[in-house]
XYZ file of N, CA, C and O in Angstrom:
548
model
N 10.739 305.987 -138.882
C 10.344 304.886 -138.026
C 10.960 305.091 -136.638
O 12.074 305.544 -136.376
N 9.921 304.626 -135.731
C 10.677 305.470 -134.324
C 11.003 303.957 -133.803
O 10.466 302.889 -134.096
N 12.364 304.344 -132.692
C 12.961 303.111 -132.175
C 12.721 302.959 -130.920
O 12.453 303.921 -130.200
N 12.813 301.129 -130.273
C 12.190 301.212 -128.796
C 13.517 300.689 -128.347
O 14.472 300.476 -129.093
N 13.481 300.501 -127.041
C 14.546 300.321 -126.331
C 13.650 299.563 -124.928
O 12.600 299.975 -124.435
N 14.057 298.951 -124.719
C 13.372 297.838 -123.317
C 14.432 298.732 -121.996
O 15.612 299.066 -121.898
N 13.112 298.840 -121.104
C 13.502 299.876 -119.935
C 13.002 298.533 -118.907
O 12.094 299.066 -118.268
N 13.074 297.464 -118.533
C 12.665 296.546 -117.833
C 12.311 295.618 -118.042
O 11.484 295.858 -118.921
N 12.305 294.651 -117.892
C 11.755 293.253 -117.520
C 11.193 292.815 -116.240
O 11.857 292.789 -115.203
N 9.417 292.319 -116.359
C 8.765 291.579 -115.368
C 8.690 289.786 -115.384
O 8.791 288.952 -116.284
N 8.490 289.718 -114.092
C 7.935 288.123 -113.962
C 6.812 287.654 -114.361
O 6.479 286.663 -115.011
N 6.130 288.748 -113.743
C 4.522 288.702 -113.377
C 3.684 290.100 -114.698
O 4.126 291.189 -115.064
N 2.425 289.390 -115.048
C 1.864 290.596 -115.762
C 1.681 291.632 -114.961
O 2.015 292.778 -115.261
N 1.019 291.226 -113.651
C 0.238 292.406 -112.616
C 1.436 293.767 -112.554
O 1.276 294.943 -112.879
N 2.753 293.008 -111.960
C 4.093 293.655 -112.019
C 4.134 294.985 -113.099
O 4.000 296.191 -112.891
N 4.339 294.340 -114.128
C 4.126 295.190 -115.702
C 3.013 295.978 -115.809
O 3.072 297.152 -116.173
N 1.856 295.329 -115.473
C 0.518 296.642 -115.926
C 0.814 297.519 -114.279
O 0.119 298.514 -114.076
N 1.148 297.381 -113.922
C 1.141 298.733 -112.281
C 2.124 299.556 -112.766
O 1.804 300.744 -112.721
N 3.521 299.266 -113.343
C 4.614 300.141 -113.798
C 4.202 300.681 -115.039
O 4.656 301.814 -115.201
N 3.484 300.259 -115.995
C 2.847 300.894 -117.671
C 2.069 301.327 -116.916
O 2.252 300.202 -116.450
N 1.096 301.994 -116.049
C 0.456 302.642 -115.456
C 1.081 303.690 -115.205
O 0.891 304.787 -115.731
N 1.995 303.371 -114.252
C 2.716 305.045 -113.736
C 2.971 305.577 -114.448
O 2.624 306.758 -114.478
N 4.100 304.744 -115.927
C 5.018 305.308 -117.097
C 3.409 306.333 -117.750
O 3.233 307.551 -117.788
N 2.722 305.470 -118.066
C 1.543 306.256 -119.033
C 1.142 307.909 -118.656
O 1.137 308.951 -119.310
N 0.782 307.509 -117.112
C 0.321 308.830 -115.897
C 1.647 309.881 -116.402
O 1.319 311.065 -116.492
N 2.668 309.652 -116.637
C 3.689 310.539 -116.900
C 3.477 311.357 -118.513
O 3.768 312.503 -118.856
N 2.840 310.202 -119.290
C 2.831 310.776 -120.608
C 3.781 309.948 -121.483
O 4.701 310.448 -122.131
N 3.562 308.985 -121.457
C 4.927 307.950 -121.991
C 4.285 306.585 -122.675
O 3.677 305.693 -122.082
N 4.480 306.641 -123.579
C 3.912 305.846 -124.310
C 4.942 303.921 -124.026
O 6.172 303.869 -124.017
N 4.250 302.950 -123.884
C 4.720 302.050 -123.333
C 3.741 300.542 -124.091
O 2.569 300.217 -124.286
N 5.279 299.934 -124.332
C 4.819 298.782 -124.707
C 5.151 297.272 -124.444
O 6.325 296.950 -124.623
N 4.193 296.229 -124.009
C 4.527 295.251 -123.159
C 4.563 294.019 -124.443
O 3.700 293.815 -125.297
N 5.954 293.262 -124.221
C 5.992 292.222 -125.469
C 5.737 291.417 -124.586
O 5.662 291.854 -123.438
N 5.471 289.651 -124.890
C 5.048 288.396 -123.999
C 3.540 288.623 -123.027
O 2.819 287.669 -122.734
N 3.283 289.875 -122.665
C 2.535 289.768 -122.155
C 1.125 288.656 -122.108
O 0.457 288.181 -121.190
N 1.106 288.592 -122.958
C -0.502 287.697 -122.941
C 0.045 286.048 -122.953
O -0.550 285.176 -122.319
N 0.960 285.847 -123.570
C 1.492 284.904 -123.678
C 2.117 284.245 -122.394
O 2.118 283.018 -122.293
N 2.582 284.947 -121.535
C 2.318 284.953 -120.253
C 1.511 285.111 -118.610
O 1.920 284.739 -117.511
N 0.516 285.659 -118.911
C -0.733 285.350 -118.652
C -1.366 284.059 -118.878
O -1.822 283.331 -117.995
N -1.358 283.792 -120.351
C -1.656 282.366 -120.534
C -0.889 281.235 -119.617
O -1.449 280.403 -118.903
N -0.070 281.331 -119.727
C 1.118 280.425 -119.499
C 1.917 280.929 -118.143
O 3.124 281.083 -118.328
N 1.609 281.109 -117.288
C 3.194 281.553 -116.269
C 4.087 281.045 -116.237
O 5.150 281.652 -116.103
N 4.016 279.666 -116.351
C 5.475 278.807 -116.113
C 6.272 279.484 -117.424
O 7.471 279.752 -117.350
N 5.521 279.719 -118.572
C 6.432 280.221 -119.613
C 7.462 281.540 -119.091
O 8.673 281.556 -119.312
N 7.078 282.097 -118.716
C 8.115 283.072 -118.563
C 9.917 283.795 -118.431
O 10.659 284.744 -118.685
N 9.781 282.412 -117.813
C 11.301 282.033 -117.944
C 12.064 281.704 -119.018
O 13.034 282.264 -119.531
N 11.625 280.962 -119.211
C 11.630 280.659 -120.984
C 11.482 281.489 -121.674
O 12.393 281.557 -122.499
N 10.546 282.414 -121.801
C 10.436 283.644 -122.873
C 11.475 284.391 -122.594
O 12.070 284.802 -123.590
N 12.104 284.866 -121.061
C 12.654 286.055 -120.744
C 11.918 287.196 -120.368
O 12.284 288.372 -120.347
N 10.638 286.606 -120.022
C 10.072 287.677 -119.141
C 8.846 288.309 -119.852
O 8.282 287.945 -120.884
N 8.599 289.296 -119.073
C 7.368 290.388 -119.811
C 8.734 291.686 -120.170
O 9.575 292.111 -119.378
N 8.533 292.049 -121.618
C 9.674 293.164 -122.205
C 8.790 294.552 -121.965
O 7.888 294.696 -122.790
N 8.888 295.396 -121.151
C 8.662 297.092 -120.949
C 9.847 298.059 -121.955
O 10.917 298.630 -121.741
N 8.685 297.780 -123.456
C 9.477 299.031 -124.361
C 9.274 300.408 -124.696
O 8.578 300.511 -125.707
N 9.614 301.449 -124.232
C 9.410 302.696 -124.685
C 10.242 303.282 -126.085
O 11.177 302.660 -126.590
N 9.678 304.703 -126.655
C 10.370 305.115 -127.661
C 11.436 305.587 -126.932
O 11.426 306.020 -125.780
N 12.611 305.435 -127.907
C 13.880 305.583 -127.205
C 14.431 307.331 -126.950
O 15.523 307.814 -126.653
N 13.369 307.797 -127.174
C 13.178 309.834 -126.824
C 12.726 309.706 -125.433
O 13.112 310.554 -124.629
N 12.016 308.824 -125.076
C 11.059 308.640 -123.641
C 12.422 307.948 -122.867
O 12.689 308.519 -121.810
N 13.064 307.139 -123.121
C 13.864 306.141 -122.231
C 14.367 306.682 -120.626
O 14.093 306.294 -119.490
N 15.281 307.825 -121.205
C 15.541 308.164 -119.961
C 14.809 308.723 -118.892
O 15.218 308.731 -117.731
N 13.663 309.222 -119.293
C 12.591 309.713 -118.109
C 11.974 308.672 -117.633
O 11.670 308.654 -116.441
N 11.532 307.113 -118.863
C 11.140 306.107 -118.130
C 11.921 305.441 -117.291
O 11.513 304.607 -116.482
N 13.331 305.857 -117.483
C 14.446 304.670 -116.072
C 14.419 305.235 -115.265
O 14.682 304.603 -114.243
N 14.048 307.047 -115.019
C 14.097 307.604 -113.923
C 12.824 307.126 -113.131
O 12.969 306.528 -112.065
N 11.645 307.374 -113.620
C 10.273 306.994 -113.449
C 10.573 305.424 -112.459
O 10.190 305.224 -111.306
N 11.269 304.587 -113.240
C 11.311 303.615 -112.751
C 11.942 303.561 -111.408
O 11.425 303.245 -110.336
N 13.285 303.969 -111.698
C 14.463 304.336 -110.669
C 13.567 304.516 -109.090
O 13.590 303.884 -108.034
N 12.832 305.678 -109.568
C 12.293 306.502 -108.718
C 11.305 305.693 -107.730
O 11.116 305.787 -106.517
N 10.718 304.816 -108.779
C 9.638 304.389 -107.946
C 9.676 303.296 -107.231
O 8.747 302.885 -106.536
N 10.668 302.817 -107.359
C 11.249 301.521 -106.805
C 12.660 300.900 -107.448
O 13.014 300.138 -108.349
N 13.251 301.755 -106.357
C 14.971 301.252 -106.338
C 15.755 300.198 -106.235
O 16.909 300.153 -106.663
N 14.887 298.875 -105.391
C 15.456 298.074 -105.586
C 15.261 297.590 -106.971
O 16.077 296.780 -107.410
N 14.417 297.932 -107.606
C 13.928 297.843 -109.139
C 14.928 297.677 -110.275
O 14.833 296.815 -111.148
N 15.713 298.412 -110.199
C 17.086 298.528 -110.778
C 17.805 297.356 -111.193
O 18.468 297.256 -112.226
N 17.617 296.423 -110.260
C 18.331 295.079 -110.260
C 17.977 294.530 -111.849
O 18.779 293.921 -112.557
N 16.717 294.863 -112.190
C 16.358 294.360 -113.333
C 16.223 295.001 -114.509
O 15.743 294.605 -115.571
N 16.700 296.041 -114.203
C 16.718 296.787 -116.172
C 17.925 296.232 -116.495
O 18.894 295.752 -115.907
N 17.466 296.507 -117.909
C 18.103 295.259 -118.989
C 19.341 296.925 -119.031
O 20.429 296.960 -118.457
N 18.883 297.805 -119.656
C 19.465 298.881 -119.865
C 19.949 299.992 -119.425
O 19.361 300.881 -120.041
N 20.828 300.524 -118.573
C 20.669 301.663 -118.286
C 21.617 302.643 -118.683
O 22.553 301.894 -118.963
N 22.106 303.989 -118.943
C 22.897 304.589 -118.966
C 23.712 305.080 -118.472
O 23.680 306.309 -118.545
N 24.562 304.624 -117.914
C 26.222 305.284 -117.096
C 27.130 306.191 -118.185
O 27.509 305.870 -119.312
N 27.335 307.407 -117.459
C 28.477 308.145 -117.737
C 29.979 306.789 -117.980
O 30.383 305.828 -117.324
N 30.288 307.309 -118.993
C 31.474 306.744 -119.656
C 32.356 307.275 -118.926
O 33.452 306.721 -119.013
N 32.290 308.246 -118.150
C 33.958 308.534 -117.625
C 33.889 308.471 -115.983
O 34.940 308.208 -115.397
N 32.777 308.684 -115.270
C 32.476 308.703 -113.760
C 31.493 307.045 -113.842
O 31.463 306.349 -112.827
N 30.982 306.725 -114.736
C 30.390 305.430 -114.165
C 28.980 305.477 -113.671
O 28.219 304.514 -113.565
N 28.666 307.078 -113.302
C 27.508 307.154 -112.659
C 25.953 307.111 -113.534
O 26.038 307.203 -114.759
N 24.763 306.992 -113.007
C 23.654 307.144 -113.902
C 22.397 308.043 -113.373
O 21.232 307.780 -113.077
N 23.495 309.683 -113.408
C 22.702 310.344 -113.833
C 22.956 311.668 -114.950
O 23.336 312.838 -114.989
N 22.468 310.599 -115.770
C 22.559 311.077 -117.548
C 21.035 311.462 -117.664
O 20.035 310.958 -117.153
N 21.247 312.791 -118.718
C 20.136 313.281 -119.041
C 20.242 313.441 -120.562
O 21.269 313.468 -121.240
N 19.029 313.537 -120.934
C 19.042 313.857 -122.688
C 18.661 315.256 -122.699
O 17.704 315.965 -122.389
N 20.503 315.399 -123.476
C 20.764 317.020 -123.890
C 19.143 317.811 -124.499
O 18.546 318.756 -123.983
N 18.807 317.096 -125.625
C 17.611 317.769 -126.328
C 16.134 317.691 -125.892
O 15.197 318.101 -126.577
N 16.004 316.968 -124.357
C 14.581 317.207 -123.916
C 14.560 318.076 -123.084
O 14.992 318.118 -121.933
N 13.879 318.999 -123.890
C 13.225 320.498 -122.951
C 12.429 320.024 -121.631
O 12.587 320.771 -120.666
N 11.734 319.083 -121.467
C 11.127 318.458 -120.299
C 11.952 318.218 -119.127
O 11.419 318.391 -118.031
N 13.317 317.801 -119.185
C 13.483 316.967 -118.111
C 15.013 318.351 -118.224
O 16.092 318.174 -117.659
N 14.728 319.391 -118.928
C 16.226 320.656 -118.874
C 15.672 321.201 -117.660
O 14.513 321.094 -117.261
N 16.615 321.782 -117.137
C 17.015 322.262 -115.705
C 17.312 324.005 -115.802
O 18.384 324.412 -116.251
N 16.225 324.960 -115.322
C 16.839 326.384 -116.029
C 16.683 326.822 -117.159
O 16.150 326.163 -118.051
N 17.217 328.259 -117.334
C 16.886 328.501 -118.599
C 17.390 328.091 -119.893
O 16.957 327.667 -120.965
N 19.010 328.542 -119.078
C 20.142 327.840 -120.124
C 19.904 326.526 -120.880
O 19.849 326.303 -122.089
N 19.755 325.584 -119.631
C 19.495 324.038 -120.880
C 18.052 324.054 -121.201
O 17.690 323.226 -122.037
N 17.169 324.833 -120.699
C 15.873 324.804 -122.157
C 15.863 325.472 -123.429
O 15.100 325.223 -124.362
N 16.999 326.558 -123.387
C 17.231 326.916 -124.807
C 18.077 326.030 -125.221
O 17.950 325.763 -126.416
N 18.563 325.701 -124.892
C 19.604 324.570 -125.515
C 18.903 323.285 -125.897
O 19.208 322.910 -127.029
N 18.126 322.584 -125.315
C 17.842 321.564 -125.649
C 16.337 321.903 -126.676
O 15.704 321.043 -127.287
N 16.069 323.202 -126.639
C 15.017 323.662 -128.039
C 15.815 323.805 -129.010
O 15.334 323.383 -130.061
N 16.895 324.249 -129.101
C 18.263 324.387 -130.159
C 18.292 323.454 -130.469
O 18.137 323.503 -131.690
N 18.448 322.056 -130.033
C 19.222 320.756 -130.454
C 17.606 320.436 -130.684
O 17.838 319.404 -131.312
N 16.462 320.485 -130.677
C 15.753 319.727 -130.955
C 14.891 320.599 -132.754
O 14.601 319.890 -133.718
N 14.743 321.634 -132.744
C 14.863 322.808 -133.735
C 15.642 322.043 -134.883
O 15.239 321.246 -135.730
N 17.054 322.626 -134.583
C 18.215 322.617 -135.628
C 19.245 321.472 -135.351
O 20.357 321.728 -134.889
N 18.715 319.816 -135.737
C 18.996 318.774 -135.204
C 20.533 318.191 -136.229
O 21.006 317.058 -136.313
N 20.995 319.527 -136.905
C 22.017 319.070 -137.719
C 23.530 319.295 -137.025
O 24.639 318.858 -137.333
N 23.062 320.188 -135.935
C 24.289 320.821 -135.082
C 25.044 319.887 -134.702
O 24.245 318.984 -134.453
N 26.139 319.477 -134.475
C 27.094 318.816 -134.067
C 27.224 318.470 -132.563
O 28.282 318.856 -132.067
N 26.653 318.035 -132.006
C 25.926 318.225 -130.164
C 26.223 316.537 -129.807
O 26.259 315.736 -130.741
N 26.397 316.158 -128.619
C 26.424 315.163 -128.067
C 24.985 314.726 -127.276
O 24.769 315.323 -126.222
N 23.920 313.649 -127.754
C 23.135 313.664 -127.224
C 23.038 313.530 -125.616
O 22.057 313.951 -125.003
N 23.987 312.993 -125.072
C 23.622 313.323 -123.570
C 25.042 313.933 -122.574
O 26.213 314.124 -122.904
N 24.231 314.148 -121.073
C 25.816 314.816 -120.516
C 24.951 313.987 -119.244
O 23.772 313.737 -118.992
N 26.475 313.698 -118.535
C 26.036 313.524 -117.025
C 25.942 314.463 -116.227
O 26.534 315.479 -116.588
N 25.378 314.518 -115.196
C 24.657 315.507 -114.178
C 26.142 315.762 -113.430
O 26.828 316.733 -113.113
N 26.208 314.529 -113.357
C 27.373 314.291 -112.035
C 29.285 315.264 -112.345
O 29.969 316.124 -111.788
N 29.329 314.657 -113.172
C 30.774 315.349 -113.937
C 30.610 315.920 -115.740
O 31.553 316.156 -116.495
N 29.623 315.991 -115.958
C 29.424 317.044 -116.426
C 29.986 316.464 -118.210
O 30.226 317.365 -119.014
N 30.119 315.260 -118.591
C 30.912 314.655 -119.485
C 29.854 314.690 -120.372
O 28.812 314.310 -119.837
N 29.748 314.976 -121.420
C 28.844 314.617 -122.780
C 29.414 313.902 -123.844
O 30.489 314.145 -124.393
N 28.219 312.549 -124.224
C 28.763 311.330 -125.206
C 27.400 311.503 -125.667
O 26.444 312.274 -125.590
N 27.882 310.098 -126.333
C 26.507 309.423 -127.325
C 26.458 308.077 -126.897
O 27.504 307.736 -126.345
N 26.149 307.763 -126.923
C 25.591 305.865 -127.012
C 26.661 305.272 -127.227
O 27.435 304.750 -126.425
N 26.737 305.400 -129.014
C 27.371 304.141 -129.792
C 28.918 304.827 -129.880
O 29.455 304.710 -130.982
N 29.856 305.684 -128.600
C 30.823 305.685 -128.754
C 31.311 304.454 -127.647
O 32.500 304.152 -127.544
């Protein structure tokens, strides 16, 4: 069973279907909770907590970049993002996606970790200082 992770929150539907647009154009599968229910209703929204933007949590980090990218003041509103545990910073990459590896070195590596997923590997490292964790440390 694959897991989602909410990469944003909107006010507005229009908001949400223009950003599940770009995410999709990338290849990213994307899913909007409240949506219709908000449409119906706008004043609801507040109340609900918004329109929820969930991706599979393999996609996440290319969708916060996606996001990042496309509008920075944007940021203000992810629910989630990933900071390096030891510099603070957020630019973390996932060790095992060959997509978003840099060179040769981390595309064999992140075909290694995605191959032979028993290896003992830290799913991500920061760009910045170079630190590799997991999540739930």
């Amino acid at each position: 069973m694959k897991k989602f992770r909410t990469v944003a929150i909107f006010t507005y539907p229009a908001e949400a279907q223009v950003m599940k647009g770009k995410l999709e154009s990338e290849g990213i599968s994307v899913f909007l909770r409240n949506e219709y229910t908000i449409a119906a209703e706008p004043f609801a929204s507040n109340a609900m907590g918004g329109i929820k933007m969930d991706v599979y949590l393999e996609d996440f980090i290319k969708a916060n970049a996606i996001v990042e990218q496309s509008d920075p003041d944007f940021t203000q509103t992810m629910t989630v993002s990933i900071k390096c545990p030891n510099c603070g910073k957020r630019s973390v990459r996932e060790q095992h996606d060959v997509n978003s590896a840099k060179g040769v070195v981390e595309t064999l590596r992140a075909a290694l970790y995605s191959i032979i997923p028993f290896i003992d590997h830290k799913n991500y490292k920061c760009m910045n200082c170079t630190t590799e964790f997991d999540l739930n440390e």
